[in-house]
Tab-separated table of C-alpha atoms in Angstrom:
chain	number	residue	atom	x	y	z
A	1	MET	CA	-27.581	-46.023	-44.390
A	2	SER	CA	-30.541	-46.702	-42.378
A	3	THR	CA	-31.039	-49.957	-44.964
A	4	THR	CA	-27.531	-51.085	-44.143
A	5	GLN	CA	-28.123	-50.845	-40.175
A	6	GLN	CA	-31.557	-52.613	-40.050
A	7	ALA	CA	-29.967	-55.848	-42.428
A	8	LEU	CA	-26.701	-56.100	-40.231
A	9	ASP	CA	-27.425	-58.759	-37.621
A	10	THR	CA	-25.847	-56.599	-34.749
A	11	GLN	CA	-26.158	-59.499	-32.263
A	12	GLU	CA	-24.550	-61.743	-34.390
A	13	LEU	CA	-21.841	-58.867	-35.030
A	14	GLU	CA	-21.080	-58.798	-31.544
A	15	GLN	CA	-20.738	-62.396	-31.302
A	16	ARG	CA	-18.260	-62.684	-33.912
A	17	VAL	CA	-16.516	-59.372	-32.595
A	18	LYS	CA	-16.003	-61.110	-29.195
A	19	GLU	CA	-14.961	-64.440	-30.381
A	20	MET	CA	-12.092	-63.102	-32.857
A	21	TYR	CA	-10.908	-60.729	-30.098
A	22	ARG	CA	-10.985	-63.665	-27.330
A	23	GLU	CA	-8.496	-65.516	-29.837
A	24	VAL	CA	-6.308	-62.328	-30.282
A	25	ALA	CA	-6.193	-62.398	-26.649
A	26	GLU	CA	-5.478	-65.990	-26.214
A	27	GLU	CA	-3.860	-67.447	-29.135
A	28	PRO	CA	-2.211	-63.943	-30.399
A	29	ASP	CA	-0.288	-65.840	-32.793
A	30	LYS	CA	-2.923	-67.526	-34.726
A	31	GLU	CA	-3.902	-66.102	-38.355
A	32	PHE	CA	-6.245	-63.628	-38.613
A	33	HIS	CA	-7.160	-60.955	-41.171
A	34	PHE	CA	-5.127	-58.621	-39.700
A	35	GLU	CA	-1.635	-58.225	-38.083
A	36	THR	CA	-0.785	-58.318	-34.693
A	37	GLY	CA	2.306	-58.199	-32.274
A	38	ARG	CA	5.347	-56.128	-31.727
A	39	ARG	CA	6.436	-55.718	-35.229
A	40	LEU	CA	3.182	-54.792	-36.244
A	41	ALA	CA	3.381	-51.713	-33.792
A	42	GLU	CA	6.963	-50.946	-34.601
A	43	ARG	CA	6.195	-50.652	-38.104
A	44	LEU	CA	3.388	-48.387	-37.364
A	45	GLY	CA	5.763	-46.160	-35.510
A	46	TYR	CA	5.651	-47.035	-32.017
A	47	PRO	CA	9.121	-46.562	-30.363
A	48	ALA	CA	10.718	-49.837	-29.253
A	49	ALA	CA	12.100	-48.048	-26.038
A	50	GLU	CA	8.703	-47.558	-24.709
A	51	LEU	CA	7.236	-50.600	-25.882
A	52	ASP	CA	10.348	-52.333	-23.776
A	53	ALA	CA	8.737	-50.613	-20.727
A	54	ILE	CA	5.574	-52.635	-20.735
A	55	PRO	CA	4.345	-55.829	-20.051
A	56	ALA	CA	5.248	-57.595	-23.232
A	57	SER	CA	2.059	-60.065	-23.706
A	58	SER	CA	0.307	-56.928	-23.637
A	59	ILE	CA	1.945	-56.333	-26.782
A	60	ASP	CA	1.880	-59.676	-28.442
A	61	SER	CA	-2.168	-59.285	-28.591
A	62	PHE	CA	-1.787	-55.680	-29.961
A	63	ALA	CA	-4.117	-55.696	-33.090
A	64	GLY	CA	-4.011	-51.983	-33.959
A	65	VAL	CA	-4.177	-50.113	-36.893
A	66	GLY	CA	-1.859	-46.702	-36.620
A	67	TYR	CA	-0.099	-44.495	-34.461
A	68	TYR	CA	-1.405	-41.557	-32.458
A	69	PHE	CA	0.397	-40.823	-29.559
A	70	ASP	CA	2.473	-37.894	-30.991
A	71	LEU	CA	-1.042	-36.434	-32.086
A	72	ALA	CA	-2.555	-37.381	-28.504
A	73	ALA	CA	0.489	-35.445	-26.688
A	74	ILE	CA	-0.733	-37.272	-23.199
A	75	LYS	CA	0.879	-35.379	-20.462
A	76	ARG	CA	1.252	-35.889	-16.634
A	77	GLY	CA	-2.252	-35.497	-14.326
A	78	ASP	CA	-4.050	-36.397	-17.654
A	79	VAL	CA	-7.332	-38.272	-17.352
A	80	VAL	CA	-7.570	-41.111	-20.275
A	81	VAL	CA	-9.611	-43.105	-21.710
A	82	ASP	CA	-8.974	-45.858	-24.116
A	83	LEU	CA	-12.336	-47.057	-26.360
A	84	GLY	CA	-11.888	-51.074	-26.889
A	85	SER	CA	-8.368	-51.280	-24.790
A	86	GLY	CA	-8.333	-55.037	-25.598
A	87	SER	CA	-4.917	-56.435	-23.790
A	88	GLY	CA	-4.213	-53.049	-22.645
A	89	MET	CA	-1.085	-52.478	-24.510
A	90	ASP	CA	-2.037	-48.303	-25.327
A	91	SER	CA	-3.630	-47.902	-22.315
A	92	PHE	CA	-0.105	-48.900	-20.545
A	93	LEU	CA	1.751	-46.576	-22.568
A	94	ALA	CA	-0.549	-43.660	-21.809
A	95	ALA	CA	-0.383	-44.703	-18.013
A	96	ARG	CA	3.437	-44.190	-18.177
A	97	ARG	CA	2.918	-40.637	-19.308
A	98	THR	CA	0.245	-39.425	-17.113
A	99	GLY	CA	2.460	-40.550	-14.253
A	100	GLU	CA	0.715	-41.333	-10.962
A	101	ALA	CA	-0.916	-38.322	-10.888
A	102	GLY	CA	-3.190	-39.264	-13.850
A	103	ARG	CA	-5.025	-42.219	-14.767
A	104	VAL	CA	-6.346	-44.504	-17.617
A	105	VAL	CA	-9.632	-46.180	-18.034
A	106	GLY	CA	-9.459	-49.105	-20.655
A	107	ILE	CA	-13.097	-49.846	-21.756
A	108	ASP	CA	-13.946	-53.121	-23.257
A	109	MET	CA	-16.532	-55.756	-23.798
A	110	THR	CA	-14.589	-58.875	-24.535
A	111	GLU	CA	-14.062	-60.932	-21.103
A	112	ALA	CA	-10.658	-62.553	-22.709
A	113	GLN	CA	-9.247	-59.169	-23.385
A	114	LEU	CA	-10.253	-57.714	-19.686
A	115	ALA	CA	-8.802	-60.793	-18.116
A	116	LYS	CA	-5.922	-60.542	-19.694
A	117	SER	CA	-5.121	-56.848	-19.031
A	118	ARG	CA	-6.402	-56.992	-15.642
A	119	ARG	CA	-4.047	-59.698	-14.864
A	120	LEU	CA	-1.093	-57.811	-16.440
A	121	ALA	CA	-1.638	-54.818	-14.670
A	122	THR	CA	-1.980	-56.806	-11.741
A	123	ASP	CA	1.597	-58.572	-12.058
A	124	HIS	CA	3.346	-55.532	-13.116
A	125	ALA	CA	2.473	-53.301	-10.662
A	126	VAL	CA	0.515	-50.497	-12.696
A	127	THR	CA	-1.882	-49.035	-10.375
A	128	ASN	CA	-2.833	-45.953	-12.203
A	129	VAL	CA	-5.027	-47.575	-15.052
A	130	GLU	CA	-8.236	-50.108	-14.871
A	131	PHE	CA	-9.626	-51.822	-17.375
A	132	VAL	CA	-13.729	-51.379	-17.227
A	133	GLU	CA	-16.397	-53.843	-19.226
A	134	ALA	CA	-18.639	-51.530	-21.369
A	135	HIS	CA	-19.564	-50.615	-25.019
A	136	ILE	CA	-17.946	-47.842	-26.500
A	137	GLU	CA	-21.279	-46.944	-27.524
A	138	GLN	CA	-22.262	-46.535	-23.618
A	139	LEU	CA	-19.341	-45.035	-21.315
A	140	PRO	CA	-19.888	-45.625	-17.352
A	141	LEU	CA	-18.255	-42.249	-17.247
A	142	GLU	CA	-18.975	-38.845	-15.595
A	143	LYS	CA	-19.664	-35.633	-18.330
A	144	SER	CA	-16.643	-33.625	-18.875
A	145	SER	CA	-14.523	-35.886	-16.537
A	146	THR	CA	-11.396	-36.822	-19.197
A	147	ASP	CA	-8.869	-35.143	-20.743
A	148	VAL	CA	-8.370	-37.719	-23.732
A	149	VAL	CA	-9.942	-40.013	-25.458
A	150	ILE	CA	-7.953	-42.955	-27.399
A	151	SER	CA	-8.875	-45.570	-29.521
A	152	ASN	CA	-7.036	-47.601	-32.423
A	153	GLY	CA	-8.839	-49.713	-34.757
A	154	VAL	CA	-12.054	-50.286	-32.743
A	155	ILE	CA	-14.644	-47.579	-33.718
A	156	ASN	CA	-15.325	-49.014	-37.067
A	157	LEU	CA	-16.344	-52.330	-35.299
A	158	SER	CA	-19.285	-50.496	-33.987
A	159	PRO	CA	-22.395	-50.366	-35.698
A	160	ASP	CA	-23.331	-46.943	-34.110
A	161	LYS	CA	-20.303	-44.893	-34.860
A	162	THR	CA	-22.419	-41.483	-34.406
A	163	LYS	CA	-22.946	-42.753	-30.889
A	164	VAL	CA	-19.614	-43.411	-30.113
A	165	PHE	CA	-18.193	-39.934	-31.354
A	166	ALA	CA	-21.335	-38.416	-28.954
A	167	GLU	CA	-20.156	-40.635	-26.218
A	168	ALA	CA	-16.591	-39.486	-26.445
A	169	ALA	CA	-17.530	-35.525	-26.395
A	170	ARG	CA	-19.890	-36.080	-23.647
A	171	VAL	CA	-16.700	-37.785	-21.497
A	172	LEU	CA	-14.391	-35.022	-22.521
A	173	ARG	CA	-14.002	-31.595	-20.818
A	174	SER	CA	-13.909	-28.617	-23.176
A	175	GLY	CA	-10.689	-28.523	-25.451
A	176	GLY	CA	-10.398	-32.140	-24.369
A	177	ARG	CA	-8.588	-34.515	-27.258
A	178	LEU	CA	-9.681	-37.344	-29.202
A	179	ALA	CA	-6.939	-39.049	-31.020
A	180	ILE	CA	-7.838	-42.344	-32.824
A	181	ALA	CA	-6.270	-44.567	-35.360
A	182	ASP	CA	-9.134	-46.487	-37.558
A	183	ILE	CA	-10.250	-47.705	-40.980
A	184	VAL	CA	-11.982	-45.466	-43.649
A	185	THR	CA	-12.433	-46.380	-47.249
A	186	ASN	CA	-12.142	-44.191	-50.350
A	187	THR	CA	-16.018	-45.100	-51.558
A	188	GLN	CA	-19.085	-46.311	-50.155
A	189	LEU	CA	-19.125	-49.852	-49.035
A	190	PRO	CA	-22.082	-51.999	-50.887
A	191	GLU	CA	-24.347	-53.740	-48.624
A	192	GLY	CA	-22.625	-56.883	-49.495
A	193	VAL	CA	-19.855	-55.744	-47.340
A	194	THR	CA	-21.521	-53.789	-44.627
A	195	CYS	CA	-24.232	-56.419	-44.217
A	196	ASP	CA	-21.417	-59.196	-43.621
A	197	ALA	CA	-21.002	-59.225	-39.752
A	198	ALA	CA	-17.545	-61.743	-40.365
A	199	LEU	CA	-16.612	-58.575	-42.443
A	200	TRP	CA	-17.130	-56.333	-39.731
A	201	ALA	CA	-15.400	-58.116	-37.143
A	202	ALA	CA	-12.249	-58.411	-39.873
A	203	CYS	CA	-12.309	-54.219	-39.184
A	204	ILE	CA	-13.287	-54.081	-43.229
A	205	GLY	CA	-17.280	-54.071	-42.928
A	206	GLY	CA	-18.057	-51.261	-40.826
A	207	ALA	CA	-15.547	-49.282	-42.221
A	208	MET	CA	-17.268	-45.486	-43.316
A	209	GLN	CA	-16.414	-43.571	-46.311
A	210	ARG	CA	-13.527	-41.036	-44.953
A	211	ASP	CA	-15.605	-37.959	-45.806
A	212	ASP	CA	-18.789	-39.459	-43.703
A	213	TYR	CA	-16.466	-40.022	-40.692
A	214	ARG	CA	-14.522	-36.972	-40.402
A	215	GLU	CA	-18.247	-35.382	-40.815
A	216	ALA	CA	-19.868	-37.992	-37.672
A	217	ILE	CA	-16.688	-36.439	-35.719
A	218	GLU	CA	-17.686	-32.640	-36.203
A	219	ALA	CA	-20.948	-33.535	-35.803
A	220	ALA	CA	-20.432	-34.736	-32.230
A	221	GLY	CA	-18.983	-31.385	-31.488
A	222	PHE	CA	-15.261	-31.710	-32.362
A	223	GLU	CA	-13.135	-29.707	-34.734
A	224	ILE	CA	-10.078	-32.074	-36.845
A	225	ASP	CA	-7.096	-30.585	-36.096
A	226	ASP	CA	-4.733	-33.156	-37.825
A	227	LEU	CA	-5.200	-36.309	-40.051
A	228	LYS	CA	-2.770	-38.547	-41.730
A	229	GLU	CA	-2.652	-41.927	-43.025
A	230	ASN	CA	-0.771	-44.821	-42.211
A	231	ASP	CA	0.842	-46.219	-45.255
A	232	GLN	CA	2.449	-48.962	-42.991
A	233	TYR	CA	-0.932	-50.961	-42.120
A	234	ARG	CA	-2.084	-53.636	-44.438
A	235	PHE	CA	-4.232	-56.483	-44.109
A	236	VAL	CA	-3.436	-59.905	-44.808
A	237	SER	CA	-5.819	-62.329	-45.929
A	238	GLU	CA	-6.611	-62.493	-49.516
A	239	ARG	CA	-10.239	-61.067	-48.574
A	240	ALA	CA	-9.777	-58.471	-47.073
A	241	ASP	CA	-6.759	-57.681	-49.518
A	242	ASN	CA	-9.458	-57.426	-51.977
A	243	ALA	CA	-12.128	-55.279	-50.500
A	244	THR	CA	-8.632	-53.204	-49.633
A	245	LYS	CA	-7.931	-52.562	-53.301
A	246	LYS	CA	-11.324	-52.048	-54.519
A	247	TYR	CA	-12.677	-49.666	-52.231
A	248	GLY	CA	-9.748	-47.906	-50.910
A	249	VAL	CA	-10.064	-49.129	-47.268
A	250	LYS	CA	-7.241	-47.724	-45.518
A	251	SER	CA	-5.812	-46.618	-42.188
A	252	VAL	CA	-5.756	-43.464	-40.671
A	253	SER	CA	-4.619	-41.751	-37.691
A	254	LEU	CA	-6.442	-38.510	-36.509
A	255	LEU	CA	-6.346	-35.803	-33.771
A	256	ALA	CA	-9.937	-33.640	-33.226
A	257	ILE	CA	-10.368	-31.172	-30.373
A	258	LYS	CA	-13.517	-30.909	-28.730
A	259	ARG	CA	-15.367	-27.316	-28.907
């Protein structure tokens, strides 16, 4: 693990991630390694009626890998943090569930995604959500200030997942919920993949082996309550599809409770 981390150029990784997700925000119909948009969201399990109630442009730039709102059980009055909020689709859905008595904080590091989500929140008068520029490894939030942390297809992009889970645990109250969808693998990826910033940005190179991923969550102070595979998710480029077949790259959704 340490050798891989030393070999990966994290500055190049961040630049590639920002550029790719700038394109997702501004050119959602462009071809990527992964799917985007409403058709993907509905296939993963997002109810059409709920999607109809939020800004359509946020759905156009959706690039998630699974559905977890059934696990998150967000209720009125909850404080929710969305790690890697993108153009805001999941944040807007969460804001409908919390109602005006609660609030949602979307965290993202990509300027174009933040600009789009903030504009949509203003244009559609969504007042119980805010979008904050920050890295998910260092959240600008108080300890034990949050009821639910959500994230969709983003944690695998981080070069320091241990810190991401530790931050999620820090901001959650005791008994708080971590509900996420992410990419994991059956077998450990070789350095030729894990040190390739382009494959990291495509949501493959940074994927952890499934058991290691669970252990990292548990080590941060969580107890995993539920975990399911998302059979409806797939990559679309040949390079990404080859890695999927060779290393067992797959999408999972899970719920973990802070001890």
